[in-house]
PDB file of C-alpha atoms and ligand atoms in Angstrom:
ATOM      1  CA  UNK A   1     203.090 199.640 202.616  1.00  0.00           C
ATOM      2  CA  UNK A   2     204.904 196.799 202.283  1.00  0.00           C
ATOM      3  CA  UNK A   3     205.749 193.226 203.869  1.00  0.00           C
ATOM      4  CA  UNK A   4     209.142 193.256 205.897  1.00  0.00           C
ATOM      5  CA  UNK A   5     211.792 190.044 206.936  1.00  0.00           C
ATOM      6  CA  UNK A   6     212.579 190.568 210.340  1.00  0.00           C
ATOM      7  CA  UNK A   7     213.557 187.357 211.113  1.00  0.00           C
ATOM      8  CA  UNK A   8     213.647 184.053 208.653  1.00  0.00           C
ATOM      9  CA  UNK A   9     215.315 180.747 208.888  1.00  0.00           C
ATOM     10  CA  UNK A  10     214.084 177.561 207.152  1.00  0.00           C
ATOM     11  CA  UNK A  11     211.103 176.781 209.588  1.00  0.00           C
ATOM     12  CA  UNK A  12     210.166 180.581 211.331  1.00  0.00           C
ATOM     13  CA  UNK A  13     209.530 183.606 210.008  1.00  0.00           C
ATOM     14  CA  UNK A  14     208.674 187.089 211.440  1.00  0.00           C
ATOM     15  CA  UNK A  15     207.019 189.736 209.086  1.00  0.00           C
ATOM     16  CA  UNK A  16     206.502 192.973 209.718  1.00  0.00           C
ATOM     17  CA  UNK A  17     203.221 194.185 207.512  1.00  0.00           C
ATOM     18  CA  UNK A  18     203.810 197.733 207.153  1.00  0.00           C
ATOM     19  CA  UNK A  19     201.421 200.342 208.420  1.00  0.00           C
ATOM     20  CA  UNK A  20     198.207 200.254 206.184  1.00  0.00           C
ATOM     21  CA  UNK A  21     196.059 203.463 207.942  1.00  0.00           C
ATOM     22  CA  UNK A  22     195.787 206.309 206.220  1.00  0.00           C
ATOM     23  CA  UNK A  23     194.037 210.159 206.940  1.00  0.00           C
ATOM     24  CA  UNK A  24     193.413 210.569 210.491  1.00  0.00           C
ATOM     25  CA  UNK A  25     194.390 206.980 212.057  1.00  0.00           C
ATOM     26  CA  UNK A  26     197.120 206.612 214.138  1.00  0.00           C
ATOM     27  CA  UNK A  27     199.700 204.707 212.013  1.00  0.00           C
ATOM     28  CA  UNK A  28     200.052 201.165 213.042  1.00  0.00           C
ATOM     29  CA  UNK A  29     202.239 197.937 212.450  1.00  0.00           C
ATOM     30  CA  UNK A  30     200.524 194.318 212.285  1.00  0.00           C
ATOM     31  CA  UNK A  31     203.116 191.730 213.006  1.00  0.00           C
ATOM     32  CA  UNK A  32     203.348 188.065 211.603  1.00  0.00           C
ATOM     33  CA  UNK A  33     204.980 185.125 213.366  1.00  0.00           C
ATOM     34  CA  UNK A  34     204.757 181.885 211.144  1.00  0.00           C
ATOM     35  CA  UNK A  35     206.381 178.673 212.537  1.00  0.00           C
ATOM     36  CA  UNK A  36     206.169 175.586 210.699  1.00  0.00           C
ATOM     37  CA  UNK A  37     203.661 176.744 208.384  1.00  0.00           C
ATOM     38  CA  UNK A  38     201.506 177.935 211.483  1.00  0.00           C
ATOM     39  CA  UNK A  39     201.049 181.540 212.026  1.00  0.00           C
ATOM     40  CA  UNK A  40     200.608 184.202 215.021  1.00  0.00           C
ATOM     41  CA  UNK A  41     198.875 187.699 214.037  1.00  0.00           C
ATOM     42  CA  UNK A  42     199.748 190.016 216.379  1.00  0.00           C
ATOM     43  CA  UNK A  43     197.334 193.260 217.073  1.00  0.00           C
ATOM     44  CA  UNK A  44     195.423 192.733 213.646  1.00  0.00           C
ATOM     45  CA  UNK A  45     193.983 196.609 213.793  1.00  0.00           C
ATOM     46  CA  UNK A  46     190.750 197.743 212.655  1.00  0.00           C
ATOM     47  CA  UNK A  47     187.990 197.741 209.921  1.00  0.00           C
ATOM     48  CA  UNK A  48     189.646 200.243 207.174  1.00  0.00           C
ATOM     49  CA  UNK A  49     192.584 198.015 207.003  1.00  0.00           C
ATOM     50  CA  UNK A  50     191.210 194.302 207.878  1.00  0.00           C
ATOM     51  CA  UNK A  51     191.174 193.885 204.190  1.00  0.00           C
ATOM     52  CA  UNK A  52     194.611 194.984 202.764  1.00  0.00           C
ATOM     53  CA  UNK A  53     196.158 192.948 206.320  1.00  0.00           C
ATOM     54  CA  UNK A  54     194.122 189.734 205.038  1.00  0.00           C
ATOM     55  CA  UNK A  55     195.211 189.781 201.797  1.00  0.00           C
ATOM     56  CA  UNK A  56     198.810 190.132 202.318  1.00  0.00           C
ATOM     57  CA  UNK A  57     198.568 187.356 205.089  1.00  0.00           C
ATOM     58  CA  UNK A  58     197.135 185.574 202.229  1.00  0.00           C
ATOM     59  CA  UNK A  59     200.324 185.510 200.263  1.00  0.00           C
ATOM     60  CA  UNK A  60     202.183 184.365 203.246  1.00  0.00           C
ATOM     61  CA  UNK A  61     200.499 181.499 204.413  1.00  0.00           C
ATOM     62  CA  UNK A  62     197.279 180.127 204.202  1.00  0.00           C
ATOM     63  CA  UNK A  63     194.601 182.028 206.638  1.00  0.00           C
ATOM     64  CA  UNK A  64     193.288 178.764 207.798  1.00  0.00           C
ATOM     65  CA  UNK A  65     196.913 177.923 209.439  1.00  0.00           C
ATOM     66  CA  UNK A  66     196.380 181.029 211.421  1.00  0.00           C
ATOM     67  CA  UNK A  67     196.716 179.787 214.926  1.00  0.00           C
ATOM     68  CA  UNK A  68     196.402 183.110 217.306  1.00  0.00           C
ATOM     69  CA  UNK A  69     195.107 186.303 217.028  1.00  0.00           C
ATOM     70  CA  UNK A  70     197.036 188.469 219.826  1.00  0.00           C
ATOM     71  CA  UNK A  71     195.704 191.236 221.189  1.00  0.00           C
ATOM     72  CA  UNK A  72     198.206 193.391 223.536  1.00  0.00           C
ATOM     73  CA  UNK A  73     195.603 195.203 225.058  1.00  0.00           C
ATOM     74  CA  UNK A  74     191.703 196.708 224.138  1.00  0.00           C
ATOM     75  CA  UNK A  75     192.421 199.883 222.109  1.00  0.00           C
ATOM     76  CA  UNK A  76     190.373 199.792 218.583  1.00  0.00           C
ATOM     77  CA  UNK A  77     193.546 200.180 216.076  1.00  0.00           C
ATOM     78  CA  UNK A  78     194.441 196.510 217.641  1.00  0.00           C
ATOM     79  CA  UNK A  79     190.652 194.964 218.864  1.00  0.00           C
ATOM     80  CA  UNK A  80     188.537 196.851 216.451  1.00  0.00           C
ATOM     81  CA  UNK A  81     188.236 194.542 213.646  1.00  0.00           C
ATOM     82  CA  UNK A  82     188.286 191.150 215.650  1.00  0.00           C
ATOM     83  CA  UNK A  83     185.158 189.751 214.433  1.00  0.00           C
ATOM     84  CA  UNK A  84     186.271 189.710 210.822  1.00  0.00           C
ATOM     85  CA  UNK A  85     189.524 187.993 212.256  1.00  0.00           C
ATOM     86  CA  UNK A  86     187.762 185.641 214.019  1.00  0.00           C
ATOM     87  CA  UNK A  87     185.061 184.954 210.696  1.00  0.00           C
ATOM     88  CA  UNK A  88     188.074 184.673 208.294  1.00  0.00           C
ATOM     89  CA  UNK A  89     190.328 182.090 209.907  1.00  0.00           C
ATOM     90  CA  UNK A  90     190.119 179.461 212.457  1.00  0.00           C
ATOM     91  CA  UNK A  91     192.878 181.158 215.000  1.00  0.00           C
ATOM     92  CA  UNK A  92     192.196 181.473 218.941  1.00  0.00           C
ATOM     93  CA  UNK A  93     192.151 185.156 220.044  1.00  0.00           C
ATOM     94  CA  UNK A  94     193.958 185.904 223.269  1.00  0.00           C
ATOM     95  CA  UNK A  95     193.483 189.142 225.078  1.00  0.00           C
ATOM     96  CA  UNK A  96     193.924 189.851 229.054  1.00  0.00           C
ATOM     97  CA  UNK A  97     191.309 188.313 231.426  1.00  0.00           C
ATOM     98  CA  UNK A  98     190.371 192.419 232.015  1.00  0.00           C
ATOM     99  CA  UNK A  99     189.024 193.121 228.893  1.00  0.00           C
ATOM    100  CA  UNK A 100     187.012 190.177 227.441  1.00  0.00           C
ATOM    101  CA  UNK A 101     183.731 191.929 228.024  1.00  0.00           C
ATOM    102  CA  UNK A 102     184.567 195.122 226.686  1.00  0.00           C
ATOM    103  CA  UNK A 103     185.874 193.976 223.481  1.00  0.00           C
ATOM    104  CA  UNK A 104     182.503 191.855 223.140  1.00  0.00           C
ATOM    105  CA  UNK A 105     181.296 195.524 222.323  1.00  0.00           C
ATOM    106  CA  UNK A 106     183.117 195.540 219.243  1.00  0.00           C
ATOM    107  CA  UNK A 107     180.816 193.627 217.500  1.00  0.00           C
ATOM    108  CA  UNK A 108     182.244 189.975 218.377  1.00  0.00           C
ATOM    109  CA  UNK A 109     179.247 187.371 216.952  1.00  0.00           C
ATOM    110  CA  UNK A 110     178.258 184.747 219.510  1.00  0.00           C
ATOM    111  CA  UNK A 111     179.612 182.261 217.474  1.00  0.00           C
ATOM    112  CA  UNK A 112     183.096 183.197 217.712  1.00  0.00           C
ATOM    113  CA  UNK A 113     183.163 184.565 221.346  1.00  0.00           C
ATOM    114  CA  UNK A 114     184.433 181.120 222.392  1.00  0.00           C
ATOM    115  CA  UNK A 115     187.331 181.142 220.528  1.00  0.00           C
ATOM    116  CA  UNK A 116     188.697 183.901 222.800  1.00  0.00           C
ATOM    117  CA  UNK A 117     191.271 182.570 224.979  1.00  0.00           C
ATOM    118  CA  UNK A 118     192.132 185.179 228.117  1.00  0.00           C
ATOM    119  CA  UNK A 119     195.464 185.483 229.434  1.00  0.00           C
ATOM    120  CA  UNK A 120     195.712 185.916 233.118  1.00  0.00           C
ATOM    121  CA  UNK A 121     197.890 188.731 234.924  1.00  0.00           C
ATOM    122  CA  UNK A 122     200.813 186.479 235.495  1.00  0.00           C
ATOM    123  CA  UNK A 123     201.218 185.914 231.189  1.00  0.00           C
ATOM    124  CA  UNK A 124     201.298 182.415 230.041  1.00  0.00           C
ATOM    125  CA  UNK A 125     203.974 180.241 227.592  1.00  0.00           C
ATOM    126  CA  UNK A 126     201.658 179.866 223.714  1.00  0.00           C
ATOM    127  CA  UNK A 127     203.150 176.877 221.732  1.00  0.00           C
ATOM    128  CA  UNK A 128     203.368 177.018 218.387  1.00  0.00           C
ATOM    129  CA  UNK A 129     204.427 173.837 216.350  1.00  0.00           C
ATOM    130  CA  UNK A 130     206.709 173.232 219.607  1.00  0.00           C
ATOM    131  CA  UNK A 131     207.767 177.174 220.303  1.00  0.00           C
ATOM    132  CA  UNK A 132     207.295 178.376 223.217  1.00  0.00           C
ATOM    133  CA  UNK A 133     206.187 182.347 222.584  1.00  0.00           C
ATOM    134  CA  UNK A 134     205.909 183.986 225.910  1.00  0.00           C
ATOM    135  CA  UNK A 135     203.362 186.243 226.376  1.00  0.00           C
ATOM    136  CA  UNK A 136     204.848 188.282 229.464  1.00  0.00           C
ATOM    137  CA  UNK A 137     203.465 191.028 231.618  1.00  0.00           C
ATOM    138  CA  UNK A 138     203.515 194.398 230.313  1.00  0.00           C
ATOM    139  CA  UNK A 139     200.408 195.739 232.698  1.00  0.00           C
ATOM    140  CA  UNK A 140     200.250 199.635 232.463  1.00  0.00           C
ATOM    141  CA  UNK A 141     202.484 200.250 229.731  1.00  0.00           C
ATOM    142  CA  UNK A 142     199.943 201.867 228.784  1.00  0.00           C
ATOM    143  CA  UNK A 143     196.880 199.490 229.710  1.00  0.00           C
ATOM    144  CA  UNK A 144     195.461 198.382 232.782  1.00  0.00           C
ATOM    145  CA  UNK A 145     195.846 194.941 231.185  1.00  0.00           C
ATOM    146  CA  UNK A 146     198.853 194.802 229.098  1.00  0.00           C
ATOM    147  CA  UNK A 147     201.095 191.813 227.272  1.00  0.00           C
ATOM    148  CA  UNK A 148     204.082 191.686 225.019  1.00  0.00           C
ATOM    149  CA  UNK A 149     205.508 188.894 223.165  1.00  0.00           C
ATOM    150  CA  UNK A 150     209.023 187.330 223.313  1.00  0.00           C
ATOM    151  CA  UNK A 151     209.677 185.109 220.471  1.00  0.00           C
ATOM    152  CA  UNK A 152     212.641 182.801 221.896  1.00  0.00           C
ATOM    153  CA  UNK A 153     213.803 182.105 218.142  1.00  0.00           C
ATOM    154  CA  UNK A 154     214.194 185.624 216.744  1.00  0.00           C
ATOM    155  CA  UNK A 155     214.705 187.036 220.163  1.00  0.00           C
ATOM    156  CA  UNK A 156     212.081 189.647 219.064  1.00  0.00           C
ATOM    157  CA  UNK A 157     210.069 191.064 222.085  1.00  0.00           C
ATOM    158  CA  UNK A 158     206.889 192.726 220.619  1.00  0.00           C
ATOM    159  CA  UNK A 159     206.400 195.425 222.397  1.00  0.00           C
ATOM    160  CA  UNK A 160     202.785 197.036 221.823  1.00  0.00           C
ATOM    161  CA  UNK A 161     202.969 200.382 222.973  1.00  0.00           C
ATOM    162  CA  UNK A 162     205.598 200.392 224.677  1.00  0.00           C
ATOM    163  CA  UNK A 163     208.602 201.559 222.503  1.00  0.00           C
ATOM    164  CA  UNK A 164     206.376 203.636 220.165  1.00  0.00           C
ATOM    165  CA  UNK A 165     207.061 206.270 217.706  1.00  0.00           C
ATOM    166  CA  UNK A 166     204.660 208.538 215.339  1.00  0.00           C
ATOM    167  CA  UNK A 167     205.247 210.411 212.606  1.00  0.00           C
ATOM    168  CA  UNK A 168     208.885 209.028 211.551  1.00  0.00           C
ATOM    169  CA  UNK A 169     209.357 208.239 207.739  1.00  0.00           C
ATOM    170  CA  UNK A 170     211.936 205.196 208.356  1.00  0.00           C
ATOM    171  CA  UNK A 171     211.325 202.110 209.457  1.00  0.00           C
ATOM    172  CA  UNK A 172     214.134 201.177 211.218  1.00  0.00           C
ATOM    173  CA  UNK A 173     215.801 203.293 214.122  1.00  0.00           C
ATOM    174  CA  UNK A 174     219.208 204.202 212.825  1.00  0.00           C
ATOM    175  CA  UNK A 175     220.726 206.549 215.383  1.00  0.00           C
ATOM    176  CA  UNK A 176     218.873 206.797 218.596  1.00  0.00           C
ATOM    177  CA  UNK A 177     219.781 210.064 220.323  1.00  0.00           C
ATOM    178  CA  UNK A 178     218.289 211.977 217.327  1.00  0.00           C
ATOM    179  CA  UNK A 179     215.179 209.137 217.758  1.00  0.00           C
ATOM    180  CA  UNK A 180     214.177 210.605 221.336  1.00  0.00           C
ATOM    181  CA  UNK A 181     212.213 213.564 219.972  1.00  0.00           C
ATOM    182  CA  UNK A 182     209.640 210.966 218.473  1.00  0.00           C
ATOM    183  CA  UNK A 183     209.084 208.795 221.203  1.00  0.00           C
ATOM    184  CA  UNK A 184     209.469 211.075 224.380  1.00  0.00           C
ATOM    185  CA  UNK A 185     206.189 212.439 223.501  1.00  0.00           C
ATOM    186  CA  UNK A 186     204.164 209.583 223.452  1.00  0.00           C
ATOM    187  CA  UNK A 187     206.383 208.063 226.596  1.00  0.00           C
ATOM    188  CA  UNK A 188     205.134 210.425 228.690  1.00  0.00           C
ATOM    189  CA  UNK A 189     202.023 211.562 228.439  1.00  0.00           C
ATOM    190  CA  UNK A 190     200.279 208.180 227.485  1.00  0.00           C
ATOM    191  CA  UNK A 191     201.849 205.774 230.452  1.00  0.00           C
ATOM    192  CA  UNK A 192     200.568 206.452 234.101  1.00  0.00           C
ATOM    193  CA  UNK A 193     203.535 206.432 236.189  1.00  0.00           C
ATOM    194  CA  UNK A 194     207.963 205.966 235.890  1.00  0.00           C
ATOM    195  CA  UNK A 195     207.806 203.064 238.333  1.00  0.00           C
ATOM    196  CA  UNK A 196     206.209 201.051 235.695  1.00  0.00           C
ATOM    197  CA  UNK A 197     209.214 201.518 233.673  1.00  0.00           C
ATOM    198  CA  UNK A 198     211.690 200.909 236.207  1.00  0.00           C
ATOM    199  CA  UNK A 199     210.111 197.066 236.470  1.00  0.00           C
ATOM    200  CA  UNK A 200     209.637 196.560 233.006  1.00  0.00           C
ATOM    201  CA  UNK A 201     213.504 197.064 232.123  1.00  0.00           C
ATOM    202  CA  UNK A 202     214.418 195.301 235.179  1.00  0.00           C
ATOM    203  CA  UNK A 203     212.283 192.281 234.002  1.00  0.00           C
ATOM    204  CA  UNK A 204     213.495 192.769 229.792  1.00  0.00           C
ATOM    205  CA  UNK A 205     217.263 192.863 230.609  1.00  0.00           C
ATOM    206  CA  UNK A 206     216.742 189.341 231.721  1.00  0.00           C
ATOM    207  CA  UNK A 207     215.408 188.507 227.863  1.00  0.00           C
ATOM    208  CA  UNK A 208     218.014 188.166 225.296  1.00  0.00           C
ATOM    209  CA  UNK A 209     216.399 190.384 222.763  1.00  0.00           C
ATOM    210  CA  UNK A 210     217.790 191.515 219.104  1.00  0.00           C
ATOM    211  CA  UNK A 211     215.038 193.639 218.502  1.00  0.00           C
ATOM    212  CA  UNK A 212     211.704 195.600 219.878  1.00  0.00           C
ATOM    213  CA  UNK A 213     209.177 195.711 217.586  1.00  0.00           C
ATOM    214  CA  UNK A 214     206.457 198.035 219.131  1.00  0.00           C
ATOM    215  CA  UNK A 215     203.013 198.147 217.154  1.00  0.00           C
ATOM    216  CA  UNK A 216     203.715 202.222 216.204  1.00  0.00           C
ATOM    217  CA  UNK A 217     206.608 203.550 214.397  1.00  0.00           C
ATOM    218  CA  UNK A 218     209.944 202.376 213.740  1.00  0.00           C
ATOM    219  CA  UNK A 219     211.680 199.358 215.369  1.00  0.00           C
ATOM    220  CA  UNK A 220     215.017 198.623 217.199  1.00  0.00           C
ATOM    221  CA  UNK A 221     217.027 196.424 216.208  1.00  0.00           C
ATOM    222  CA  UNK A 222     220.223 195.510 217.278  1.00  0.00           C
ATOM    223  CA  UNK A 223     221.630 194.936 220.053  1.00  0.00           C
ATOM    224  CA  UNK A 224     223.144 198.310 220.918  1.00  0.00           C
ATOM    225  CA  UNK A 225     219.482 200.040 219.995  1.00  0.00           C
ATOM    226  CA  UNK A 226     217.476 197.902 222.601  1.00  0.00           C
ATOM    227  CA  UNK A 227     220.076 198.428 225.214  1.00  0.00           C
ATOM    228  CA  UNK A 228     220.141 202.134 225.093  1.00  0.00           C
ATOM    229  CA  UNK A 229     216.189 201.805 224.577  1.00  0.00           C
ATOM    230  CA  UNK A 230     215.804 199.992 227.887  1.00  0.00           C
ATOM    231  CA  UNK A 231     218.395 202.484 229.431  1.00  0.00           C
ATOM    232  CA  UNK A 232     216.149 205.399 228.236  1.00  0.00           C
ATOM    233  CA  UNK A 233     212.466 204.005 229.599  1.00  0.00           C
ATOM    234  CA  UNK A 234     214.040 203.003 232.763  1.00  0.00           C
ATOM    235  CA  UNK A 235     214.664 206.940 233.959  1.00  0.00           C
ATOM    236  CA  UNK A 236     211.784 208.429 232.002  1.00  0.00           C
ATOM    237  CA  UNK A 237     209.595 210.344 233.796  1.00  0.00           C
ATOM    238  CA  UNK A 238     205.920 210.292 232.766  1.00  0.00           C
ATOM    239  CA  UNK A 239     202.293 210.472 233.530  1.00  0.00           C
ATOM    240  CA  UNK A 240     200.952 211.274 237.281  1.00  0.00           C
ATOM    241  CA  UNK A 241     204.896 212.099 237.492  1.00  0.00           C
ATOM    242  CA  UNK A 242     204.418 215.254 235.842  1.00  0.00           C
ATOM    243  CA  UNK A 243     200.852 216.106 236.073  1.00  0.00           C
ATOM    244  CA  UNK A 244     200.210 216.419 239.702  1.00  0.00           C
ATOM    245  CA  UNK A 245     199.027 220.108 239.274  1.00  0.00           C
ATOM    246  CA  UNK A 246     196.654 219.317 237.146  1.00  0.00           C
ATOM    247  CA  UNK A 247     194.389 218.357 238.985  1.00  0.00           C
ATOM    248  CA  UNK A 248     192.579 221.415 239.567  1.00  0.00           C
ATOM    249  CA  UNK A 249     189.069 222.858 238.066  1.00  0.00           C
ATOM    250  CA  UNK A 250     189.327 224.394 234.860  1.00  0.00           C
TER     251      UNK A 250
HETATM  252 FE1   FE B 301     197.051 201.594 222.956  1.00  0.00          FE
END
């Protein structure tokens, strides 16, 4: 556990707070942007570690200058713990148009609901304290109704999913050839079909990204590392790809 510089000139700031599950829950990263004083929380996670990520927000800024909560997508390690989110600071939750009545089954109090913004399918620009985050399409990778987040100062695209990696002990991926084995896994069982990937690197070589920051596992950085990343996804095969024949009765 611990709280990680990603990024940080005088008025922005991009912290990494460092996977706080433990047992049987899928590891996860929270992610801070804080612009002029005025923060972004992305994927917050759920009720075991609501606590430990509040506190060390805390130190950071003050939880009432928490603009955004940003979901990627409905899974419980990112949605689960909303309504504390949404109790404990004044910030706007944003979430794709899809899933705004499922997560209401996560225990969202009527008097919050409201403050969930949705984001259509097309992604929209978020300003914060005049920076423009862009929360871009990243439908099936793996959800139905997917975003990511490219932060145009850092040139940090946070990934969600996409880009994930469990059980590695470092945080940061050094050489990424011996990498593969922890991410091929997850790459192709969890996303539905190789086309999806084909669009998505067509659409991130256009970014000028430094680093993918996914919300699992270690992160890219570097230049060389997000290049041979995107070259990897792009002729992955995965999901319906390689489980035609399995559709048969057990
Ligand atoms: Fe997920």
């Amino acid at each position: 556990m611990a709280q990680v510089v990603l990024f940080e000139n005088e008025e922005h700031k991009n912290i990494l707070l460092e996977d706080h599950t433990e047992g049987e829950m899928v590891p996860a990263n929270q992610h801070l942007i804080i612009h002029k004083g005025r923060g972004m929380l992305l994927d917050p996670g759920g009720h075991k570690i609501h606590s430990q990520v509040f506190s060390e927000l805390s130190v950071l800024m003050p939880p009432g200058n928490l603009k955004y909560l940003f979901f990627s997508h409905q899974d419980p390690d990112i949605v689960a713990a909303a309504n504390f989110w949404f109790m404990m600071t004044p910030a706007d939750g944003l979430i794709s148009e899809l899933w705004l009545r499922f997560v209401a089954h996560f225990g969202i109090d009527k008097m919050v609901f409201h403050r969930i913004r949705t984001i259509p399918d097309e992604g929209l620009l978020l300003e914060l304290e005049g920076v423009h985050l862009s929360v871009i399409p990243a439908h099936f990778l793996h959800s139905a109704g997917n975003f990511q987040v490219y932060d145009p100062v850092s040139k940090i695209l946070y990934s969600g999913d996409l880009g994930a990696s469990i059980g590695v002990d470092y945080r940061i991926v050094g050489d990424f050839e011996s990498h593969i084995e922890a991410i091929q896994g997850f790459h192709q069982r969890y996303m539905p079909t190789a086309k999806v990937y084909r669009l998505w690197a067509k659409m991130a070589r256009t970014l000028d990204i430094e680093t993918i920051a996914p919300q699992h596992g270690a992160i890219f950085q570097g230049k060389e590392n997000v290049k041979k990343f995107i070259d990897w996804i792009e002729n992955q095969p995965c999901g319906l790809d390689l489980m035609e024949d399995i559709y048969a009765l057990p």
